Coordinates of C-alpha atoms and ligand atoms in Angstrom, one line a residue:
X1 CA 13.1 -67.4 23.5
X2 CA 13.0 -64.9 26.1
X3 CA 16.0 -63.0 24.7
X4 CA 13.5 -62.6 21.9
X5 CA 10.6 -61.8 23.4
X6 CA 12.7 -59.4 26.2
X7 CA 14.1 -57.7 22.8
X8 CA 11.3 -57.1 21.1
X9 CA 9.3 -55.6 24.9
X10 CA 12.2 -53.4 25.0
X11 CA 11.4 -52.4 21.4
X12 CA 8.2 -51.4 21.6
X13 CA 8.6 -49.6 25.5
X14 CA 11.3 -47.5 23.4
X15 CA 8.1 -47.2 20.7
X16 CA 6.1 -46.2 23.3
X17 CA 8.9 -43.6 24.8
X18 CA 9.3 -42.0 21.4
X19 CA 5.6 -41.4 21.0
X20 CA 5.8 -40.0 24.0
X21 CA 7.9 -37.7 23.8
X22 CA 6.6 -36.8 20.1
X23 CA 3.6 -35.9 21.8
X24 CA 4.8 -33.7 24.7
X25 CA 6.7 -31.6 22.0
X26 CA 4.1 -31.2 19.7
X27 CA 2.2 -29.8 22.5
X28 CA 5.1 -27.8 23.6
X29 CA 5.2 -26.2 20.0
X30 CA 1.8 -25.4 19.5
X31 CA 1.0 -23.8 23.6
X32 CA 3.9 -22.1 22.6
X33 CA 3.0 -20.5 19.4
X34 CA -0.9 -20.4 20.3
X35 CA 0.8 -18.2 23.4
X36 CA 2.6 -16.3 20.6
X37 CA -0.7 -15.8 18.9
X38 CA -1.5 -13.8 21.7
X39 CA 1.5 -12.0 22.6
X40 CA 3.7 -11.4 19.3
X41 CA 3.9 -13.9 16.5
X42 CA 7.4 -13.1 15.5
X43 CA 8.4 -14.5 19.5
X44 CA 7.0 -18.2 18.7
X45 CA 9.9 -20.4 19.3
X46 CA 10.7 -21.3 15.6
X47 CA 10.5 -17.7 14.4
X48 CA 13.1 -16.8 17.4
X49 CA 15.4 -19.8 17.5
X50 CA 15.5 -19.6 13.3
X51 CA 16.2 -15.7 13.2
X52 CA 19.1 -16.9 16.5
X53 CA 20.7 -19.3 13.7
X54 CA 20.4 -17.1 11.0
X55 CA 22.3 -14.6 12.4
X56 CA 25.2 -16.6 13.8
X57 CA 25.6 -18.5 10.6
X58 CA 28.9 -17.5 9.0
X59 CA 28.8 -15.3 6.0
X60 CA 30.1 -17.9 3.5
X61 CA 27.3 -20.7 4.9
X62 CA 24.7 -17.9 4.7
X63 CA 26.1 -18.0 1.5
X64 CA 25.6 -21.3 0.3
X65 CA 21.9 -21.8 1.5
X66 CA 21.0 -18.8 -0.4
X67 CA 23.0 -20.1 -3.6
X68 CA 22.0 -23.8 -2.6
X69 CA 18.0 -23.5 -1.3
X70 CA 17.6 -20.5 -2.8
X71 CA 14.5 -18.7 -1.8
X72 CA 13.5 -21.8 -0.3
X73 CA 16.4 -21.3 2.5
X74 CA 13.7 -21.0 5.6
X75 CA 12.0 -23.2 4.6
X76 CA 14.8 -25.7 4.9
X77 CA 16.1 -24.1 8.4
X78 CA 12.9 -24.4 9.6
X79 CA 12.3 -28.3 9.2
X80 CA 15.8 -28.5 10.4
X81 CA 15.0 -26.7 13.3
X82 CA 12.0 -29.2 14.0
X83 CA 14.0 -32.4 13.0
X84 CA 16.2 -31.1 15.5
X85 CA 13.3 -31.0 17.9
X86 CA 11.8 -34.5 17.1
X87 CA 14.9 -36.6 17.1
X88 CA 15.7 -34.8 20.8
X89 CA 11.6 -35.4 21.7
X90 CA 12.0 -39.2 20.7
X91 CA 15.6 -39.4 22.6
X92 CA 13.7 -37.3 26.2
X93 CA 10.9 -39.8 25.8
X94 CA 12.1 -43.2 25.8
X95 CA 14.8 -41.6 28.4
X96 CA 11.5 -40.3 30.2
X97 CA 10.2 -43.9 31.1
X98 CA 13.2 -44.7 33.5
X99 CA 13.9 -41.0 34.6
X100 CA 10.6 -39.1 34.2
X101 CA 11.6 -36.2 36.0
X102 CA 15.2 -35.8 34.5
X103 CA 13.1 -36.0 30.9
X104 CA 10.6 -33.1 32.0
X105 CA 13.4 -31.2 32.8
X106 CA 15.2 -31.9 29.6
X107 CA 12.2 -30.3 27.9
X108 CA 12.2 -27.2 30.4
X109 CA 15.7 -26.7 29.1
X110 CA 14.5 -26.7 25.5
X111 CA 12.1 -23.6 26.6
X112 CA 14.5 -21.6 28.2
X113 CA 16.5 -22.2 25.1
X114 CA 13.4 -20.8 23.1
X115 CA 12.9 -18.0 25.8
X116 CA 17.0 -16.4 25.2
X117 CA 16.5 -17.0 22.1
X118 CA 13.6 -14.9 21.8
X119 CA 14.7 -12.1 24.2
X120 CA 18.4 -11.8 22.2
X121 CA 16.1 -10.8 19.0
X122 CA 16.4 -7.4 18.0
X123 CA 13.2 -7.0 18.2
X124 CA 12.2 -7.7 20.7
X125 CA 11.2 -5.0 23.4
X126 CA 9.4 -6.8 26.6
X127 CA 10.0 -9.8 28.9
X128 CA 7.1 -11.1 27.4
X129 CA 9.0 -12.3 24.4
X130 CA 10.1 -15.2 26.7
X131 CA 6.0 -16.3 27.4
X132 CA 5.6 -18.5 24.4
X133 CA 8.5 -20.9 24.9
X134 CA 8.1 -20.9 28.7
X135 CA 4.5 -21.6 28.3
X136 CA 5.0 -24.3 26.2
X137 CA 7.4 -26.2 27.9
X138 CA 6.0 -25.8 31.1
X139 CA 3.0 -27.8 29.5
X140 CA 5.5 -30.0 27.5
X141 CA 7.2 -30.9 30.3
X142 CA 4.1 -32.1 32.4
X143 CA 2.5 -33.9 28.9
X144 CA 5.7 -35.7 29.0
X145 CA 5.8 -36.2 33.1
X146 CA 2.4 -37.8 32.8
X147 CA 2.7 -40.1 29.7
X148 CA 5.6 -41.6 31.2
X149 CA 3.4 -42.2 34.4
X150 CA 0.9 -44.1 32.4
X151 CA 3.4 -45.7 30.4
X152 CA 5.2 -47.5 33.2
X153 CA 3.9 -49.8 35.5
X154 CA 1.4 -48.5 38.4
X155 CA 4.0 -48.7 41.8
X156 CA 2.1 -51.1 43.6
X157 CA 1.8 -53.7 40.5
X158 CA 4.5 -56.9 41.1
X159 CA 7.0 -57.2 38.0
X160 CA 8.2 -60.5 38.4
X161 CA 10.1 -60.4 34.6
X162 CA 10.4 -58.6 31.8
X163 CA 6.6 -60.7 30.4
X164 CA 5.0 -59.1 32.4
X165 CA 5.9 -56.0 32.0
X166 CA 4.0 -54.8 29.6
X167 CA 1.2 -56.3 30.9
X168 CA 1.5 -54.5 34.1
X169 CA 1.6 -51.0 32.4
X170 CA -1.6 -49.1 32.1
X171 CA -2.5 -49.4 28.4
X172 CA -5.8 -47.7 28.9
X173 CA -4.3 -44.9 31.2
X174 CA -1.5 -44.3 28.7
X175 CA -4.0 -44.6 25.6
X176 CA -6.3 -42.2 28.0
X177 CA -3.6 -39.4 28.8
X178 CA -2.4 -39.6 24.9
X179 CA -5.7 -38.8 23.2
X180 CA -6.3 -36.4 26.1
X181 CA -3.1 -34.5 25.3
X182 CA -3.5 -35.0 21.4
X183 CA -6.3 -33.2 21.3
X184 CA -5.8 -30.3 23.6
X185 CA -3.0 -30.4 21.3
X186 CA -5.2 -29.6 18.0
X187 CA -7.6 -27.3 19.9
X188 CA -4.4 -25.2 20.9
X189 CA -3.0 -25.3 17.3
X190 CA -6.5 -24.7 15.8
X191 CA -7.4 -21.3 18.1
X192 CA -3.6 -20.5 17.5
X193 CA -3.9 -20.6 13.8
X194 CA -7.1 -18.3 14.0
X195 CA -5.3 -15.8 16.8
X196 CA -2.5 -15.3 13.8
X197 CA -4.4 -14.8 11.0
X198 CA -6.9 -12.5 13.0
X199 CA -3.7 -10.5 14.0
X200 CA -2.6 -10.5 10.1
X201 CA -6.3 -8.7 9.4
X202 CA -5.6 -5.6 10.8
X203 CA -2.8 -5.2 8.6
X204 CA -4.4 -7.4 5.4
X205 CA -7.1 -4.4 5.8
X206 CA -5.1 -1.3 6.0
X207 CA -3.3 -2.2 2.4
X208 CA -6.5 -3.3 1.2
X209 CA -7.6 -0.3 1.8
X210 CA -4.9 1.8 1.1
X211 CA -5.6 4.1 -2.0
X212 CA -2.2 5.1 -4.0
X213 CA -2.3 8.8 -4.8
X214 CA -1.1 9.4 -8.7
X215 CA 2.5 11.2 -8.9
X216 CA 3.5 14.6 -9.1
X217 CA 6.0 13.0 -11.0
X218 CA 5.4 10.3 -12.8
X219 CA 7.7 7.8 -15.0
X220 CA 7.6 8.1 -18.7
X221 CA 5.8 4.9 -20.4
X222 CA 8.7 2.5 -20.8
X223 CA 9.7 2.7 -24.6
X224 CA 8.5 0.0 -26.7
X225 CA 11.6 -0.5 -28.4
X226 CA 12.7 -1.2 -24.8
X227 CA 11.1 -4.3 -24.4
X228 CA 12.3 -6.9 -27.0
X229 CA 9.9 -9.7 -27.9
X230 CA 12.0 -12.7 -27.0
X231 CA 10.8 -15.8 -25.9
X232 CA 12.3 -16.7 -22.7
X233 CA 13.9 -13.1 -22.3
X234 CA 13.3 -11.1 -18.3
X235 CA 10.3 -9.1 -18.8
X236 CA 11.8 -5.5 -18.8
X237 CA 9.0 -5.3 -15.8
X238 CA 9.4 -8.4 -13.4
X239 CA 5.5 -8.6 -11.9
X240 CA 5.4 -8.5 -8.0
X241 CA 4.9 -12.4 -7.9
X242 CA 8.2 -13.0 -9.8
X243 CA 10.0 -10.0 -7.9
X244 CA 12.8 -12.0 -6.1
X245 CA 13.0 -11.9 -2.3
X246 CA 16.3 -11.6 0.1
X247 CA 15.5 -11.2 3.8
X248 CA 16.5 -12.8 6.9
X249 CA 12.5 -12.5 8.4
X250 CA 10.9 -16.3 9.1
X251 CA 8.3 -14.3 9.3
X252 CA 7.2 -11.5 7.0
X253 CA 6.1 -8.5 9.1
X254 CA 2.5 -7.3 9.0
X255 CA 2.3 -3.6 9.8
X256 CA -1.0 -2.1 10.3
X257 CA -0.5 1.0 7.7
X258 CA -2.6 3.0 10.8
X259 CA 0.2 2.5 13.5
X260 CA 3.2 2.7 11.4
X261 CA 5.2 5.4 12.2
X262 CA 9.1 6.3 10.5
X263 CA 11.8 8.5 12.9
X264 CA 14.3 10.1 11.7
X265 CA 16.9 11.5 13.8
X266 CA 20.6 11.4 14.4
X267 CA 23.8 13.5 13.7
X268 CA 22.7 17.1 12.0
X269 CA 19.2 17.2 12.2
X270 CA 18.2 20.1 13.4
X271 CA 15.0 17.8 15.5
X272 CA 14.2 14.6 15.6
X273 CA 11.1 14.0 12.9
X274 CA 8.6 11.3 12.7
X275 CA 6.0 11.0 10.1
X276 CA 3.1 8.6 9.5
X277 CA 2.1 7.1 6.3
X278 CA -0.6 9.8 5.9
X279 CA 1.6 12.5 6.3
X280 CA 4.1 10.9 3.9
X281 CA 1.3 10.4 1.0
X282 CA 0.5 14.2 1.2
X283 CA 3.7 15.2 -0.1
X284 CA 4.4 14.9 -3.3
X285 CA 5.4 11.7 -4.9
X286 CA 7.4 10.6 -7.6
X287 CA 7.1 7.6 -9.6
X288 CA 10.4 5.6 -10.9
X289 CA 12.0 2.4 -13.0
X290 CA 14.5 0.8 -10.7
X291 CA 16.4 -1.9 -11.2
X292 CA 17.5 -3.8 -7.9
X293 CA 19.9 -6.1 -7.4
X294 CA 21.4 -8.9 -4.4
X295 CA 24.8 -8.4 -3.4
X296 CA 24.3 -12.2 -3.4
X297 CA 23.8 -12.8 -6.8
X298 CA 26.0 -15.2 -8.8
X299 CA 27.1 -14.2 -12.1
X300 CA 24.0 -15.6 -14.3
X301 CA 21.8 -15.5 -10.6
X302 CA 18.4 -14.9 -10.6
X303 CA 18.3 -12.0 -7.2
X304 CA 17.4 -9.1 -10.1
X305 CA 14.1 -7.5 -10.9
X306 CA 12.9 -4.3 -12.0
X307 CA 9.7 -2.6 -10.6
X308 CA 7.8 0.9 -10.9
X309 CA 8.4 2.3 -7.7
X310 CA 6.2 5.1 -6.3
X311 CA 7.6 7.0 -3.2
X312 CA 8.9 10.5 -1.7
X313 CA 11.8 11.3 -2.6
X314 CA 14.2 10.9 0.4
X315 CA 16.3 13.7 0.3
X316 CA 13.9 16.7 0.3
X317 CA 12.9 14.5 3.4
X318 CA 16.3 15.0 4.8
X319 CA 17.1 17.8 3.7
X320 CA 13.9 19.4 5.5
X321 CA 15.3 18.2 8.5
X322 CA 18.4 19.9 7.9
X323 CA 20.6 17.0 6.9
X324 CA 23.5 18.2 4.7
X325 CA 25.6 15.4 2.6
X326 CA 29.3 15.5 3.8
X327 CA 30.5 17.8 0.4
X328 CA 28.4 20.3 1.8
X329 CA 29.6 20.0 5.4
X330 CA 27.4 17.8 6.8
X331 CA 28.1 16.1 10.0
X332 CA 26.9 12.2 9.3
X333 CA 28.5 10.6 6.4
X334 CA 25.8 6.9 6.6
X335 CA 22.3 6.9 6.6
X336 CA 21.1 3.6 8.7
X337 CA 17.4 2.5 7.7
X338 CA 16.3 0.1 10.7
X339 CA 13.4 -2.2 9.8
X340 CA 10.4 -3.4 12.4
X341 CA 12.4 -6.7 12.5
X342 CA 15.6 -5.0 13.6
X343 CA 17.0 -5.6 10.5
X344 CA 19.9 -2.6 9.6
X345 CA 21.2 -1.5 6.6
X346 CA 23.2 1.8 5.8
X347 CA 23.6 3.8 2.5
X348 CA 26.3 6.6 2.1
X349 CA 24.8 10.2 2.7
X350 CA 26.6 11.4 -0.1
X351 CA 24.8 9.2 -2.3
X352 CA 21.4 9.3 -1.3
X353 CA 22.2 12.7 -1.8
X354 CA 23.5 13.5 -5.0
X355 CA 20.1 13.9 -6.9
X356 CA 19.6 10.3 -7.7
X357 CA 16.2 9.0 -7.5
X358 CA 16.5 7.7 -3.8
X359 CA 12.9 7.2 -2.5
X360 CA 11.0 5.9 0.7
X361 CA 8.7 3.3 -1.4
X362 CA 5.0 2.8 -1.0
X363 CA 3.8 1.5 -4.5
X364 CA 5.1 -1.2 -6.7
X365 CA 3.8 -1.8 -10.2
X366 CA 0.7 -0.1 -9.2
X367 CA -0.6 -1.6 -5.7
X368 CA 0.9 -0.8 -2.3
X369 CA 3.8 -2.4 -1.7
X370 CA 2.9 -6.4 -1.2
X371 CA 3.8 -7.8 2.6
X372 CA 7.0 -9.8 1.2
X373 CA 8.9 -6.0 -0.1
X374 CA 8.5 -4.1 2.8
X375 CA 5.0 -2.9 2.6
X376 CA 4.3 -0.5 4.0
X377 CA 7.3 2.0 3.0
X378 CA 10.8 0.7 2.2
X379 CA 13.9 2.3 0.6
X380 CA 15.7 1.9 -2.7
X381 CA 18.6 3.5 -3.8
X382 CA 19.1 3.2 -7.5
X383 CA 23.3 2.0 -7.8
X384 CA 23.7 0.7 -4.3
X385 CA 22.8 -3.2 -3.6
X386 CA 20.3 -3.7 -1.9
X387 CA 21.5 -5.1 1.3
X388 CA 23.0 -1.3 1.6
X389 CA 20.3 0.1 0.7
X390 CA 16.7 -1.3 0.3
X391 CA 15.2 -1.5 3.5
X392 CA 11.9 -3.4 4.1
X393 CA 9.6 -2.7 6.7
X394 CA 11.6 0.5 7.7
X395 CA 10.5 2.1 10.8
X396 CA 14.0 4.7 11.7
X397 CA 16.2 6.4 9.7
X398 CA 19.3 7.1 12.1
X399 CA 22.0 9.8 10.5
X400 CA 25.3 8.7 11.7
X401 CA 28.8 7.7 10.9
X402 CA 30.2 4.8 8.9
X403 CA 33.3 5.2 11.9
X404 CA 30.8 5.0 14.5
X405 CA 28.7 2.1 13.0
X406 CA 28.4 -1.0 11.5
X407 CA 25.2 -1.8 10.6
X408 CA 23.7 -5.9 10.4
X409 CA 25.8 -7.5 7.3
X410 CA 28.5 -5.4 7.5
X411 CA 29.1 -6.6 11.0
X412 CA 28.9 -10.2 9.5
X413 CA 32.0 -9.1 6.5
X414 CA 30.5 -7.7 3.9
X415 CA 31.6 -4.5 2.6
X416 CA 30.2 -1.3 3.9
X417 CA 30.4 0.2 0.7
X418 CA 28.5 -1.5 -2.5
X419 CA 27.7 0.3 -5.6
X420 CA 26.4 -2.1 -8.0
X421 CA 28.9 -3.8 -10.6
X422 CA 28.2 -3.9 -14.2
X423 CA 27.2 -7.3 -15.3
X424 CA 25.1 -9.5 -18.0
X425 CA 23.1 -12.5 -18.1
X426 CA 22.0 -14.5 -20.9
X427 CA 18.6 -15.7 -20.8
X428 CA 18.0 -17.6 -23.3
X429 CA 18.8 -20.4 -24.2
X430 CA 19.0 -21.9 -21.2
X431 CA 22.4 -23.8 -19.8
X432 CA 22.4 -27.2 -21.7
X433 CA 19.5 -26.3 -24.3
X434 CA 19.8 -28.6 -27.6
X435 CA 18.8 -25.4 -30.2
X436 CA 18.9 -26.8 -33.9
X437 CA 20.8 -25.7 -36.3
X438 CA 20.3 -22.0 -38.0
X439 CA 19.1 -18.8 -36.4
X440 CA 18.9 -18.9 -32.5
X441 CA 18.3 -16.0 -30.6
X442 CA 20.8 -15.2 -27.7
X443 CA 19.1 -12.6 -25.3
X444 CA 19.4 -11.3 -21.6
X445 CA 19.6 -8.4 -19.9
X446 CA 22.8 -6.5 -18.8
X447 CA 22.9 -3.5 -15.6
X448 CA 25.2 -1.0 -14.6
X449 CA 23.0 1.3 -12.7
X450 CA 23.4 4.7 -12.2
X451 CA 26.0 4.3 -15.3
X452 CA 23.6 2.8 -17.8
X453 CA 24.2 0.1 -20.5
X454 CA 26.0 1.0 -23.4
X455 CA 26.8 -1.8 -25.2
X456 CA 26.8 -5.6 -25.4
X457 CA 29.0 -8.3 -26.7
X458 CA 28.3 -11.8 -27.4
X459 CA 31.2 -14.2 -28.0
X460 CA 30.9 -17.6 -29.6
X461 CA 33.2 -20.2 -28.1
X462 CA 36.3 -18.4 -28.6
X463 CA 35.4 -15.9 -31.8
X464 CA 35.6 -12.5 -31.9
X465 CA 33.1 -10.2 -29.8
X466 CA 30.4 -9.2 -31.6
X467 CA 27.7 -6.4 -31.0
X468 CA 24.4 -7.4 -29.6
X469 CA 20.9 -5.3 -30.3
X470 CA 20.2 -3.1 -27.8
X471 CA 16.5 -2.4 -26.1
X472 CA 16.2 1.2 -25.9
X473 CA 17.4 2.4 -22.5
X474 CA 14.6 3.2 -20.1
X475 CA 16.8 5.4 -18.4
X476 CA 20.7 5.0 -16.5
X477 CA 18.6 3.1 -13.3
X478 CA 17.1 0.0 -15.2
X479 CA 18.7 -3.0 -16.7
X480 CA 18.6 -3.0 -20.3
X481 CA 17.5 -5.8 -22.6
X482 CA 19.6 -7.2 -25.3
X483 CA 19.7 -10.1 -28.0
X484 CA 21.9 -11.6 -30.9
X485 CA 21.2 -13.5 -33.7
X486 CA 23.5 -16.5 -34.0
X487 CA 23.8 -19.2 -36.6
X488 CA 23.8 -21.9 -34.7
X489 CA 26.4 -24.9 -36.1
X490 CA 26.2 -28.3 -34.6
X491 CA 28.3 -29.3 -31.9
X492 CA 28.8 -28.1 -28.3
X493 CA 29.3 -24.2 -28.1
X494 CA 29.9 -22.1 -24.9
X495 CA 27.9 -18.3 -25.8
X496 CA 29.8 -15.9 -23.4
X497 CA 28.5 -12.1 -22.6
X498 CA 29.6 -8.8 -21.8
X499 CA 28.6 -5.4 -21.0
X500 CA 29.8 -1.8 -21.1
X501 CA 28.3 0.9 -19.1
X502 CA 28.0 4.2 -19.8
X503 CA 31.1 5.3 -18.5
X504 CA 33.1 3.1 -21.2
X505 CA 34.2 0.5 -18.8
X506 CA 33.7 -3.0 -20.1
X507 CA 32.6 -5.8 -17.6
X508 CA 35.3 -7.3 -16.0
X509 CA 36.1 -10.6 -17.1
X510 CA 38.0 -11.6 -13.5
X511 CA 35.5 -14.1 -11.3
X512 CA 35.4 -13.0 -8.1
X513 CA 32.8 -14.0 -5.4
X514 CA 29.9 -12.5 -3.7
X515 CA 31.1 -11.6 -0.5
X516 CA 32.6 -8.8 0.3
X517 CA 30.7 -6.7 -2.4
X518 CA 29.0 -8.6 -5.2
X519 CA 29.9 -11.1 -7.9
X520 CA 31.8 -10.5 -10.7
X521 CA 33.2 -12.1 -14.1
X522 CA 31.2 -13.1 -17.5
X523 CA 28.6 -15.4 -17.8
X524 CA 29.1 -18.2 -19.9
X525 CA 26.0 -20.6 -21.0
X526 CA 26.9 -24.2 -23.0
X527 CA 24.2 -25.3 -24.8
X528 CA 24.5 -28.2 -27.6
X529 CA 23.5 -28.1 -31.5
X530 CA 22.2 -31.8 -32.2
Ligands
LIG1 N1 14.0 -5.5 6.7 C1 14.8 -6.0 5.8 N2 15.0 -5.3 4.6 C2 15.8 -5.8 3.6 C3 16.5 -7.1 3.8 C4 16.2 -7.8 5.0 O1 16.8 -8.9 5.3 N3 15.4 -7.2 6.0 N4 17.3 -7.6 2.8 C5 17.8 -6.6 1.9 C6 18.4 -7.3 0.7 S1 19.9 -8.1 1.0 C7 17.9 -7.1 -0.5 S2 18.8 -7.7 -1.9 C8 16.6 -6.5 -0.8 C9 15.7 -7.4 -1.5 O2 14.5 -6.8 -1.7 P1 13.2 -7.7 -2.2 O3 13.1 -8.9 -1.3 O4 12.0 -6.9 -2.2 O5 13.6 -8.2 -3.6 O6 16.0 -6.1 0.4 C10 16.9 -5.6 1.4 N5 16.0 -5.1 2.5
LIG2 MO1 20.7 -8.7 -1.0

């Protein structure tokens, strides 16, 4: 009988420990990113210890969550991250009621995790970084310290046996101390949630505000006989909402249009320029069709979208400063575009260079760029993938060598060089669809930018190729829309397409992966004719 009852007090004081320390490191997390509020959002401890992990994760995990979680991969890190903090909060706090100041100190340990974590981030500039997580753990630590007071008997009380126990403990002072700390808690999460979005205003208001001026350039209407009227075809336009998204930021920068500023500098320029948004809308702008594309997409993958693009062209940029390409003698052979996150990417000189459309982006389908693609200026170059390329949030543009440096993903194995490969996707029908019998329409889209789209080939299980219908090309920089009309038979089929660019080279049929430099290989789609 009083193995029982001894088992099940030991139960619940473990209860009681884990609630404990639940408590303490909710508090911790929400002092901390209330503290954050104040001094920089991107330093709260989830933001920092996600962005730590993301960086040290190997290329080929990096990988898989994309392909796995798709955009839904920070989402996923992030509740990791905070599993990882609950099942350690419950383990500190029933540890806490034996060895309360061993368990404080476990949680002091967490901050000064949070506190490297945050000072190793790129960037970050000031010690102050380190506030947040110290803050909160300092008042994790004593939440914990002083629930594990309550929770154990007062010193003085006589435990004569395990029954009495938790008689002896102070139910009200726990009970006391717990709705105390609960609701400081809230009040800290509640004037932390209005610090952040107050912060975001600033920035919410200067694109509100921000009035696009019309191109000295503009884009020719996309042809009508370049968008085909398929059901279940991409849009030859992918609206901003459907644009995908690839970046590494847990938290999408904010930039108040008013205090952005871009540098430019390095190898060959004459002086060091920087420009603000202003001064950059005054020159004049051209308007563009690009398609861009992920390095990380799979063969069939979704990371493609094409986007009217409104920008200054980046070359007469550069070469005002006196930047030459290398075939004219120029000294710096990569172009690195750094991002307010610390995020690097570098494009070929040469390239940016050669007269392609290669612009510093503020518009996108109309309306300043939206937060998630970089408002409020990013890069594109049309034929490079975007991780070599399409920098978000840019703030520098440093001329230099690719000898002297590797910028953030080519440091992690992927190639330093990545033009974009030609490839083809069917749309529709989708993997597994049960068409009926007769006339189905195959249709997709197929890129090879910079090269254009010359031709498509649909294959029936293992028939002969036959020529798709071709959109009207938009121009060499945009994916190009295609279908096929195929009498559907019953049974199982496999429908296979291929591309050829404008060079003559047909699409490779050999697989290979995304890393070093982008997927390759045909894409195949089974469906079934009932
Ligand atoms: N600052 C910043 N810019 C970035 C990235 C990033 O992680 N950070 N990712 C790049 C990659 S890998 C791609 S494919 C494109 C994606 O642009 P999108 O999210 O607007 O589609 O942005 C590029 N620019
Ligand atoms: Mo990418």
């Amino acid at each position: 009988m009083a193995g029982v009852s001894s088992f099940r007090s030991t139960l619940s004081r473990a209860a009681l420990g884990a609630f404990a320390g639940l408590l303490a490191a909710l508090t911790a997390l929400v002092v901390a990113e209330l503290v954050a509020g104040l001094v920089r959002p991107a330093a709260g401890p989830v933001t920092v210890v996600g962005g730590a992990v993301i960086d040290r994760t190997p290329a080929m995990v990096k990988d898989f969550a994309i392909r796995t979680f798709g955009e839904n991969d920070k989402t996923v890190l992030q509740l990791g991250i905070l599993a990882v903090l609950a099942l350690s909060a419950i383990a500190l706090g029933v540890f806490s009621l034996r060895h309360r100041r061993v368990g404080a100190a476990g949680v002091l340990l967490f901050g000064i995790v949070g506190a490297a974590a945050a000072l190793s981030r790129p960037d970050s500039s000031s010690i102050g970084d380190a506030l947040p997580s110290i803050a909160g753990a300092v008042l994790g630590a004593l939440a914990l310290y002083v629930l594990a007071s309550k929770a154990n008997p007062a010193p003085d009380s006589a435990v004569t046996g395990s029954e009495t126990v938790s008689g002896a403990w102070s139910r009200r002072g726990f009970l006391t101390a717990a709705g105390v700390t609960a609701a400081a808690a809230a009040s800290a999460g509640v004037l932390g949630r209005f610090l952040s979005v107050r912060q975001g205003l600033g920035a919410v208001a200067s694109r509100e505000s921000l009035v696009l001026p019309s191109p000295a350039s503009p884009a020719p209407p996309v042809p009508v006989s370049g968008q085909l009227k398929v059901p279940g075809i991409s849009p030859f336009t992918t609206p901003d909402a459907d644009f995908y998204r690839v970046d590494t930021a847990l938290t999408v920068p904010e930039i108040d249009a008013g205090t952005w500023r871009l540098r430019i500098h390095g190898r060959g320029l004459t002086r060091p320029r920087a420009y603000t948004l202003e001064q950059l809308l005054t020159r004049p702008l051209i308007e563009r069709d690009i398609t861009l594309t992920c390095v990380s997409n799979e063969v069939g993958g979704p990371y493609i979208g094409t986007a009217r693009w409104l920008g200054v062209p980046l070359a007469d940029l550069l070469r005002e400063a006196g930047v030459r390409p290398p075939s004219q003698g120029g000294k710096a052979d990569q172009l690195v575009a750094r991002s307010v996150d610390g995020m690097t990417l570098g494009s070929p000189v040469e390239d940016v260079m050669d007269g392609r459309d290669a612009i510093l982006a503020v518009g996108m389908n109309g309306e300043p760029l939206p937060f998630d693609h970089g408002f409020p200026v990013r890069m594109l170059v049309p034929g490079l993938y975007g991780y070599v390329s399409a920098c978000k949030w840019i703030t520098e543009i440093e001329l230099t060598t690719f000898d002297a440096y590797d910028p953030y993903w080519v440091e992690r194995k992927w190639a330093q060089r990545a033009p974009i490969k030609t490839q083809s996707r069917i749309d529709t029908p989708k993997p597994f669809a049960r068409p009926a019998a007769g006339p189905v329409t195959i249709a997709g889209v197929a890129w090879a930018q910079r090269r254009g789209v010359a031709r498509v080939e649909v294959r029936i299980d293992d028939g002969p190729w036959q020529e798709a219908d071709l959109a009207a090309q938009d121009t060499v920089d945009t994916w190009r829309q295609w279908s096929y009309r195929w009498n559907a038979t019953p049974g199982g089929h496999s429908l296979t397409v291929r591309a050829t660019d404008g060079t003559g080279s047909v699409q490779t049929e050999q697989r290979t992966r995304t890393i070093p430099d982008g997927a390759s290989g045909w894409h195949s789609v089974f469906v079934t004719v009932p």
